[in-house]
mmCIF file of C-alpha atoms in Angstrom:
data_model
loop_
_atom_site.group_PDB
_atom_site.id
_atom_site.type_symbol
_atom_site.label_atom_id
_atom_site.label_comp_id
_atom_site.label_asym_id
_atom_site.label_seq_id
_atom_site.Cartn_x
_atom_site.Cartn_y
_atom_site.Cartn_z
ATOM 1 C CA UNK A 10 -63.545 -77.162 70.236
ATOM 2 C CA UNK A 11 -66.256 -76.163 67.748
ATOM 3 C CA UNK A 12 -69.033 -78.784 67.746
ATOM 4 C CA UNK A 13 -68.939 -78.913 63.943
ATOM 5 C CA UNK A 14 -65.248 -79.788 63.700
ATOM 6 C CA UNK A 15 -64.403 -83.419 63.072
ATOM 7 C CA UNK A 16 -61.219 -85.418 62.760
ATOM 8 C CA UNK A 17 -60.709 -86.603 59.192
ATOM 9 C CA UNK A 18 -58.459 -89.594 58.479
ATOM 10 C CA UNK A 19 -57.487 -90.904 55.033
ATOM 11 C CA UNK A 20 -55.475 -94.155 54.908
ATOM 12 C CA UNK A 21 -54.095 -95.428 51.619
ATOM 13 C CA UNK A 22 -51.329 -97.629 50.347
ATOM 14 C CA UNK A 23 -49.057 -94.603 49.852
ATOM 15 C CA UNK A 24 -49.876 -92.203 52.687
ATOM 16 C CA UNK A 25 -51.855 -91.627 55.876
ATOM 17 C CA UNK A 26 -53.382 -88.155 56.145
ATOM 18 C CA UNK A 27 -55.077 -86.637 59.217
ATOM 19 C CA UNK A 28 -56.644 -83.235 59.811
ATOM 20 C CA UNK A 29 -59.301 -81.321 61.681
ATOM 21 C CA UNK A 30 -62.091 -80.325 59.301
ATOM 22 C CA UNK A 31 -64.754 -77.687 59.953
ATOM 23 C CA UNK A 32 -68.295 -77.754 58.625
ATOM 24 C CA UNK A 33 -67.348 -75.388 55.787
ATOM 25 C CA UNK A 34 -64.536 -77.686 54.650
ATOM 26 C CA UNK A 35 -61.599 -75.775 56.122
ATOM 27 C CA UNK A 36 -58.638 -78.022 56.963
ATOM 28 C CA UNK A 37 -56.802 -77.395 60.233
ATOM 29 C CA UNK A 38 -53.741 -79.034 61.824
ATOM 30 C CA UNK A 39 -53.156 -81.244 58.809
ATOM 31 C CA UNK A 40 -50.347 -83.827 58.979
ATOM 32 C CA UNK A 41 -49.460 -86.847 56.872
ATOM 33 C CA UNK A 42 -46.849 -89.539 56.567
ATOM 34 C CA UNK A 43 -45.918 -92.337 54.204
ATOM 35 C CA UNK A 44 -47.769 -95.575 54.972
ATOM 36 C CA UNK A 45 -45.358 -97.965 56.717
ATOM 37 C CA UNK A 46 -44.969 -101.500 55.401
ATOM 38 C CA UNK A 47 -45.573 -103.489 58.604
ATOM 39 C CA UNK A 48 -48.482 -103.650 61.013
ATOM 40 C CA UNK A 49 -46.775 -102.450 64.193
ATOM 41 C CA UNK A 50 -45.372 -99.428 62.375
ATOM 42 C CA UNK A 51 -48.736 -98.592 60.738
ATOM 43 C CA UNK A 52 -50.474 -98.604 64.119
ATOM 44 C CA UNK A 53 -47.698 -96.531 65.667
ATOM 45 C CA UNK A 54 -47.846 -93.969 62.855
ATOM 46 C CA UNK A 55 -51.638 -93.720 62.997
ATOM 47 C CA UNK A 56 -51.624 -93.328 66.768
ATOM 48 C CA UNK A 57 -49.031 -90.561 66.589
ATOM 49 C CA UNK A 58 -50.871 -88.632 63.857
ATOM 50 C CA UNK A 59 -54.281 -88.850 65.528
ATOM 51 C CA UNK A 60 -52.947 -87.858 68.932
ATOM 52 C CA UNK A 61 -51.033 -84.869 67.611
ATOM 53 C CA UNK A 62 -53.906 -83.526 65.514
ATOM 54 C CA UNK A 63 -56.739 -84.136 67.997
ATOM 55 C CA UNK A 64 -54.871 -82.370 70.800
ATOM 56 C CA UNK A 65 -56.338 -82.164 74.277
ATOM 57 C CA UNK A 66 -59.965 -81.493 73.308
ATOM 58 C CA UNK A 67 -61.779 -84.413 71.634
ATOM 59 C CA UNK A 68 -63.392 -83.785 68.225
ATOM 60 C CA UNK A 69 -67.119 -84.170 67.715
ATOM 61 C CA UNK A 70 -66.557 -87.268 65.591
ATOM 62 C CA UNK A 71 -64.036 -89.094 63.444
ATOM 63 C CA UNK A 72 -64.520 -89.623 59.716
ATOM 64 C CA UNK A 73 -62.296 -92.517 58.731
ATOM 65 C CA UNK A 74 -61.483 -93.442 55.126
ATOM 66 C CA UNK A 75 -59.450 -96.537 54.348
ATOM 67 C CA UNK A 76 -58.313 -98.372 51.272
ATOM 68 C CA UNK A 77 -60.525 -101.403 50.879
ATOM 69 C CA UNK A 78 -62.261 -103.671 50.880
ATOM 70 C CA UNK A 79 -63.886 -102.462 54.083
ATOM 71 C CA UNK A 80 -66.330 -104.317 56.325
ATOM 72 C CA UNK A 81 -68.731 -101.768 57.781
ATOM 73 C CA UNK A 82 -70.519 -104.280 60.017
ATOM 74 C CA UNK A 83 -67.370 -105.542 61.726
ATOM 75 C CA UNK A 84 -65.457 -102.280 61.441
ATOM 76 C CA UNK A 85 -62.525 -104.037 59.786
ATOM 77 C CA UNK A 86 -60.472 -103.416 56.661
ATOM 78 C CA UNK A 87 -58.456 -105.653 54.317
ATOM 79 C CA UNK A 88 -56.801 -103.219 51.905
ATOM 80 C CA UNK A 89 -55.484 -104.884 48.761
ATOM 81 C CA UNK A 90 -52.522 -102.503 48.772
ATOM 82 C CA UNK A 91 -51.742 -102.738 52.504
ATOM 83 C CA UNK A 92 -50.859 -106.433 52.882
ATOM 84 C CA UNK A 93 -50.123 -106.007 56.596
ATOM 85 C CA UNK A 94 -53.833 -105.407 57.271
ATOM 86 C CA UNK A 95 -56.209 -108.323 56.809
ATOM 87 C CA UNK A 96 -59.507 -108.173 58.720
ATOM 88 C CA UNK A 97 -57.853 -105.432 60.714
ATOM 89 C CA UNK A 98 -60.119 -103.919 63.447
ATOM 90 C CA UNK A 99 -59.607 -100.326 62.372
ATOM 91 C CA UNK A 100 -62.642 -98.797 64.090
ATOM 92 C CA UNK A 101 -61.627 -100.397 67.390
ATOM 93 C CA UNK A 102 -58.088 -99.041 67.019
ATOM 94 C CA UNK A 103 -59.246 -95.503 66.258
ATOM 95 C CA UNK A 104 -61.816 -95.691 69.049
ATOM 96 C CA UNK A 105 -59.009 -96.616 71.439
ATOM 97 C CA UNK A 106 -56.829 -93.709 70.271
ATOM 98 C CA UNK A 107 -59.678 -91.150 70.298
ATOM 99 C CA UNK A 108 -62.083 -92.521 72.907
ATOM 100 C CA UNK A 109 -65.645 -91.421 73.490
ATOM 101 C CA UNK A 110 -66.481 -90.077 70.012
ATOM 102 C CA UNK A 111 -68.363 -91.760 67.151
ATOM 103 C CA UNK A 112 -66.283 -93.135 64.273
ATOM 104 C CA UNK A 113 -67.655 -93.376 60.726
ATOM 105 C CA UNK A 114 -65.807 -95.740 58.366
ATOM 106 C CA UNK A 115 -65.947 -95.354 54.577
ATOM 107 C CA UNK A 116 -63.885 -96.764 51.729
ATOM 108 C CA UNK A 117 -61.253 -94.386 50.407
ATOM 109 C CA UNK A 118 -62.830 -94.329 46.951
ATOM 110 C CA UNK A 119 -66.180 -93.266 48.403
ATOM 111 C CA UNK A 120 -64.406 -90.646 50.513
ATOM 112 C CA UNK A 121 -62.609 -89.284 47.462
ATOM 113 C CA UNK A 122 -65.851 -89.035 45.474
ATOM 114 C CA UNK A 123 -67.680 -87.456 48.404
ATOM 115 C CA UNK A 124 -64.955 -84.855 48.916
ATOM 116 C CA UNK A 125 -64.873 -83.849 45.255
ATOM 117 C CA UNK A 126 -68.672 -83.753 45.103
ATOM 118 C CA UNK A 127 -68.834 -81.597 48.227
ATOM 119 C CA UNK A 128 -66.146 -79.025 47.441
ATOM 120 C CA UNK A 129 -64.277 -79.993 44.274
ATOM 121 C CA UNK A 130 -64.661 -80.806 40.597
ATOM 122 C CA UNK A 131 -67.783 -82.894 41.203
ATOM 123 C CA UNK A 132 -69.943 -80.126 42.625
ATOM 124 C CA UNK A 133 -73.415 -80.126 41.103
ATOM 125 C CA UNK A 134 -73.093 -83.521 39.404
ATOM 126 C CA UNK A 135 -76.129 -85.756 39.839
ATOM 127 C CA UNK A 136 -74.278 -88.933 38.874
ATOM 128 C CA UNK A 137 -70.519 -89.034 39.338
ATOM 129 C CA UNK A 138 -67.624 -91.478 39.511
ATOM 130 C CA UNK A 139 -64.553 -90.469 41.485
ATOM 131 C CA UNK A 140 -61.315 -92.296 40.672
ATOM 132 C CA UNK A 141 -58.009 -92.331 42.525
ATOM 133 C CA UNK A 142 -55.054 -93.380 40.355
ATOM 134 C CA UNK A 143 -52.134 -94.092 42.667
ATOM 135 C CA UNK A 144 -50.585 -97.201 44.216
ATOM 136 C CA UNK A 145 -53.885 -98.820 43.291
ATOM 137 C CA UNK A 146 -57.047 -97.687 41.519
ATOM 138 C CA UNK A 147 -59.807 -96.596 43.873
ATOM 139 C CA UNK A 148 -63.320 -95.606 42.925
ATOM 140 C CA UNK A 149 -66.475 -94.205 44.476
ATOM 141 C CA UNK A 150 -69.933 -93.315 43.231
ATOM 142 C CA UNK A 151 -72.295 -90.414 43.792
ATOM 143 C CA UNK A 152 -75.757 -91.327 42.496
ATOM 144 C CA UNK A 153 -78.801 -89.075 42.703
ATOM 145 C CA UNK A 154 -76.611 -86.423 44.309
ATOM 146 C CA UNK A 155 -75.629 -88.625 47.274
ATOM 147 C CA UNK A 156 -72.680 -90.915 47.944
ATOM 148 C CA UNK A 157 -73.519 -94.541 47.193
ATOM 149 C CA UNK A 158 -71.336 -96.919 49.219
ATOM 150 C CA UNK A 159 -73.594 -99.924 48.637
ATOM 151 C CA UNK A 160 -74.665 -102.411 51.322
ATOM 152 C CA UNK A 161 -71.097 -103.523 52.058
ATOM 153 C CA UNK A 162 -69.483 -100.099 51.703
ATOM 154 C CA UNK A 163 -67.436 -101.110 48.656
ATOM 155 C CA UNK A 164 -69.537 -99.951 45.697
ATOM 156 C CA UNK A 165 -67.596 -98.249 42.912
ATOM 157 C CA UNK A 166 -64.434 -100.342 43.385
ATOM 158 C CA UNK A 167 -63.380 -99.662 39.805
ATOM 159 C CA UNK A 168 -59.826 -100.938 40.191
ATOM 160 C CA UNK A 169 -61.015 -104.526 40.381
ATOM 161 C CA UNK A 170 -63.298 -104.491 37.376
ATOM 162 C CA UNK A 171 -61.866 -106.986 34.879
ATOM 163 C CA UNK A 172 -61.251 -105.343 31.500
ATOM 164 C CA UNK A 173 -59.132 -108.100 29.931
ATOM 165 C CA UNK A 174 -59.427 -111.667 31.285
ATOM 166 C CA UNK A 175 -56.149 -112.515 29.531
ATOM 167 C CA UNK A 176 -54.375 -109.605 31.207
ATOM 168 C CA UNK A 177 -51.732 -109.588 33.937
ATOM 169 C CA UNK A 178 -52.441 -110.931 37.429
ATOM 170 C CA UNK A 179 -53.846 -108.461 39.935
ATOM 171 C CA UNK A 180 -53.050 -108.248 43.641
ATOM 172 C CA UNK A 181 -56.721 -109.015 44.382
ATOM 173 C CA UNK A 182 -56.292 -112.539 42.956
ATOM 174 C CA UNK A 183 -58.024 -111.964 39.621
ATOM 175 C CA UNK A 184 -56.399 -111.192 36.265
ATOM 176 C CA UNK A 185 -56.797 -108.265 33.900
ATOM 177 C CA UNK A 186 -58.301 -105.784 36.379
ATOM 178 C CA UNK A 187 -58.125 -102.058 35.691
ATOM 179 C CA UNK A 188 -55.597 -101.787 38.526
ATOM 180 C CA UNK A 189 -53.328 -104.405 36.951
ATOM 181 C CA UNK A 190 -52.903 -102.073 33.960
ATOM 182 C CA UNK A 191 -53.448 -98.505 35.139
ATOM 183 C CA UNK A 192 -52.027 -98.075 38.647
ATOM 184 C CA UNK A 193 -48.682 -96.343 38.975
ATOM 185 C CA UNK A 194 -46.762 -99.520 39.903
ATOM 186 C CA UNK A 195 -48.468 -101.477 37.106
ATOM 187 C CA UNK A 196 -47.465 -98.964 34.446
ATOM 188 C CA UNK A 197 -43.914 -98.842 35.819
ATOM 189 C CA UNK A 198 -43.720 -102.646 35.785
ATOM 190 C CA UNK A 199 -44.961 -102.760 32.179
ATOM 191 C CA UNK A 200 -42.423 -100.118 31.094
ATOM 192 C CA UNK A 201 -39.523 -101.845 32.841
ATOM 193 C CA UNK A 202 -40.413 -105.066 31.066
ATOM 194 C CA UNK A 203 -39.764 -103.195 27.822
ATOM 195 C CA UNK A 204 -36.446 -101.649 28.769
ATOM 196 C CA UNK A 205 -37.355 -98.492 30.688
ATOM 197 C CA UNK A 206 -35.064 -98.039 33.692
ATOM 198 C CA UNK A 207 -36.591 -95.214 35.727
ATOM 199 C CA UNK A 208 -37.417 -95.451 39.442
ATOM 200 C CA UNK A 209 -41.160 -94.756 39.751
ATOM 201 C CA UNK A 210 -44.415 -93.493 38.241
ATOM 202 C CA UNK A 211 -43.407 -89.852 38.670
ATOM 203 C CA UNK A 212 -40.297 -90.458 36.575
ATOM 204 C CA UNK A 213 -42.367 -92.405 34.058
ATOM 205 C CA UNK A 214 -44.712 -89.434 33.668
ATOM 206 C CA UNK A 215 -41.796 -87.031 33.296
ATOM 207 C CA UNK A 216 -40.246 -89.201 30.596
ATOM 208 C CA UNK A 217 -43.585 -89.492 28.805
ATOM 209 C CA UNK A 218 -43.898 -85.700 28.840
ATOM 210 C CA UNK A 219 -40.482 -85.560 27.155
ATOM 211 C CA UNK A 220 -41.619 -87.957 24.437
ATOM 212 C CA UNK A 221 -40.025 -91.219 25.606
ATOM 213 C CA UNK A 222 -41.730 -93.879 23.484
ATOM 214 C CA UNK A 223 -41.848 -96.600 26.158
ATOM 215 C CA UNK A 224 -43.202 -94.218 28.795
ATOM 216 C CA UNK A 225 -45.836 -92.930 26.380
ATOM 217 C CA UNK A 226 -46.828 -96.490 25.520
ATOM 218 C CA UNK A 227 -47.143 -97.344 29.217
ATOM 219 C CA UNK A 228 -49.596 -94.499 29.749
ATOM 220 C CA UNK A 229 -51.418 -95.441 26.558
ATOM 221 C CA UNK A 230 -52.042 -99.041 27.607
ATOM 222 C CA UNK A 231 -52.867 -97.989 31.174
ATOM 223 C CA UNK A 232 -55.411 -95.376 30.112
ATOM 224 C CA UNK A 233 -56.973 -97.778 27.629
ATOM 225 C CA UNK A 234 -57.814 -100.108 30.521
ATOM 226 C CA UNK A 235 -59.017 -97.168 32.606
ATOM 227 C CA UNK A 236 -61.237 -96.011 29.729
ATOM 228 C CA UNK A 237 -62.830 -99.465 29.523
ATOM 229 C CA UNK A 238 -63.656 -99.360 33.214
ATOM 230 C CA UNK A 239 -65.104 -95.853 32.936
ATOM 231 C CA UNK A 240 -67.142 -96.785 29.857
ATOM 232 C CA UNK A 241 -68.671 -99.776 31.630
ATOM 233 C CA UNK A 242 -69.532 -97.663 34.667
ATOM 234 C CA UNK A 243 -70.973 -94.859 32.523
ATOM 235 C CA UNK A 244 -73.247 -97.333 30.756
ATOM 236 C CA UNK A 245 -74.301 -99.004 34.000
ATOM 237 C CA UNK A 246 -74.753 -95.927 36.204
ATOM 238 C CA UNK A 247 -75.707 -93.236 33.654
ATOM 239 C CA UNK A 248 -72.862 -90.947 34.685
ATOM 240 C CA UNK A 249 -72.643 -87.194 34.205
ATOM 241 C CA UNK A 250 -69.071 -86.732 35.338
ATOM 242 C CA UNK A 251 -65.821 -88.494 36.203
ATOM 243 C CA UNK A 252 -63.299 -86.822 38.507
ATOM 244 C CA UNK A 253 -59.779 -88.267 38.659
ATOM 245 C CA UNK A 254 -57.160 -87.640 41.324
ATOM 246 C CA UNK A 255 -54.358 -89.471 43.082
ATOM 247 C CA UNK A 256 -50.610 -89.235 42.663
ATOM 248 C CA UNK A 257 -50.519 -90.487 39.064
ATOM 249 C CA UNK A 258 -53.090 -87.885 37.986
ATOM 250 C CA UNK A 259 -50.403 -85.253 38.621
ATOM 251 C CA UNK A 260 -49.052 -86.351 35.232
ATOM 252 C CA UNK A 261 -51.724 -84.064 33.756
ATOM 253 C CA UNK A 262 -52.273 -84.376 30.040
ATOM 254 C CA UNK A 263 -49.826 -87.294 29.887
ATOM 255 C CA UNK A 264 -52.678 -89.192 31.558
ATOM 256 C CA UNK A 265 -55.777 -87.256 30.496
ATOM 257 C CA UNK A 266 -55.074 -86.858 26.775
ATOM 258 C CA UNK A 267 -54.805 -90.595 25.964
ATOM 259 C CA UNK A 268 -57.646 -91.348 28.381
ATOM 260 C CA UNK A 269 -60.021 -88.980 26.577
ATOM 261 C CA UNK A 270 -58.895 -90.394 23.228
ATOM 262 C CA UNK A 271 -59.636 -93.947 24.335
ATOM 263 C CA UNK A 272 -63.001 -92.911 25.785
ATOM 264 C CA UNK A 273 -64.007 -91.474 22.407
ATOM 265 C CA UNK A 274 -63.646 -94.947 20.912
ATOM 266 C CA UNK A 275 -64.834 -96.969 23.903
ATOM 267 C CA UNK A 276 -68.108 -95.248 24.836
ATOM 268 C CA UNK A 277 -70.629 -95.935 22.094
ATOM 269 C CA UNK A 278 -74.063 -95.387 23.663
ATOM 270 C CA UNK A 279 -75.451 -91.892 23.155
ATOM 271 C CA UNK A 280 -76.603 -91.364 26.745
ATOM 272 C CA UNK A 281 -73.226 -92.475 28.115
ATOM 273 C CA UNK A 282 -71.253 -90.217 25.767
ATOM 274 C CA UNK A 283 -72.349 -87.143 27.719
ATOM 275 C CA UNK A 284 -69.965 -88.051 30.546
ATOM 276 C CA UNK A 285 -67.128 -85.580 31.010
ATOM 277 C CA UNK A 286 -63.743 -86.260 32.641
ATOM 278 C CA UNK A 287 -62.092 -83.738 34.971
ATOM 279 C CA UNK A 288 -58.980 -83.614 37.151
ATOM 280 C CA UNK A 289 -59.414 -83.207 40.885
ATOM 281 C CA UNK A 290 -59.465 -79.638 42.182
ATOM 282 C CA UNK A 291 -58.851 -80.649 45.816
ATOM 283 C CA UNK A 292 -55.580 -82.462 45.256
ATOM 284 C CA UNK A 293 -54.276 -84.441 48.223
ATOM 285 C CA UNK A 294 -57.185 -83.329 50.427
ATOM 286 C CA UNK A 295 -60.005 -84.979 48.447
ATOM 287 C CA UNK A 296 -60.171 -88.164 50.513
ATOM 288 C CA UNK A 297 -59.537 -86.358 53.789
ATOM 289 C CA UNK A 298 -62.399 -83.945 53.133
ATOM 290 C CA UNK A 299 -64.686 -86.769 52.046
ATOM 291 C CA UNK A 300 -63.881 -88.752 55.175
ATOM 292 C CA UNK A 301 -64.733 -85.716 57.274
ATOM 293 C CA UNK A 302 -67.928 -85.059 55.319
ATOM 294 C CA UNK A 303 -69.133 -88.582 56.101
ATOM 295 C CA UNK A 304 -68.994 -87.707 59.818
ATOM 296 C CA UNK A 305 -70.317 -84.137 59.676
ATOM 297 C CA UNK A 306 -74.013 -83.468 60.268
ATOM 298 C CA UNK A 307 -76.110 -83.461 57.096
ATOM 299 C CA UNK A 308 -76.998 -79.993 55.766
ATOM 300 C CA UNK A 309 -80.235 -78.614 57.142
#
């Protein structure tokens, strides 16, 4: 196997994605599955995916992205949106499945930002926030042209920034977090409380695109919370660019139009108003590519 090919793994509340990634960002042998609900099934699914993709020849390294919080020192994860994992020894598990190769663990938000900065809509940005809008709200920062995970590995965790202390309870234990308003399940829950009867966030987006007033209002209140989180981060980190992906971002202008409108009113400082918002150009591979990039040798 080429010495510059690594195994990329992206674990989120919705899906687990695995692929072999070359130094130029080409994805090989990619497979993914829905994230199971219970711990034995998650481990079984992860073991099957890693074994099938790695094949007989071990990769140079494994780049491992997981929903967080993550604990880089202990190699454990406690994803808010994967209740079956609390202080779960993820590095040990992956090391057992793919023995003898180094494993690099990063939060999924950092991986997403790193992937988009490397090959996607974030290329060339000096200061960037990557956001994943899906089952939860993930976030990662690129500052000074380099990923910034912070000392604990959890910097940029936008979903658990409180934007309304009187808001709904969040799965993290706080109230009024961005995620409690703007994640797919949160917007669906809000809409159902007002009479909408659709099955999921995809249906909510489709109804909003057709002009359904409740669905439109759900996206409006969700993007208002998201805009507040972005505005705070832009002021704090002096951002150039925001790149948004994840399953809910597939709603397109149903999401981006109200978000940009709310940002116009929410960002007031001149230096922060230069920030621009873009959809992902890597789609479902953003986090996978970022995970791999964390384990690839640095350029030069």
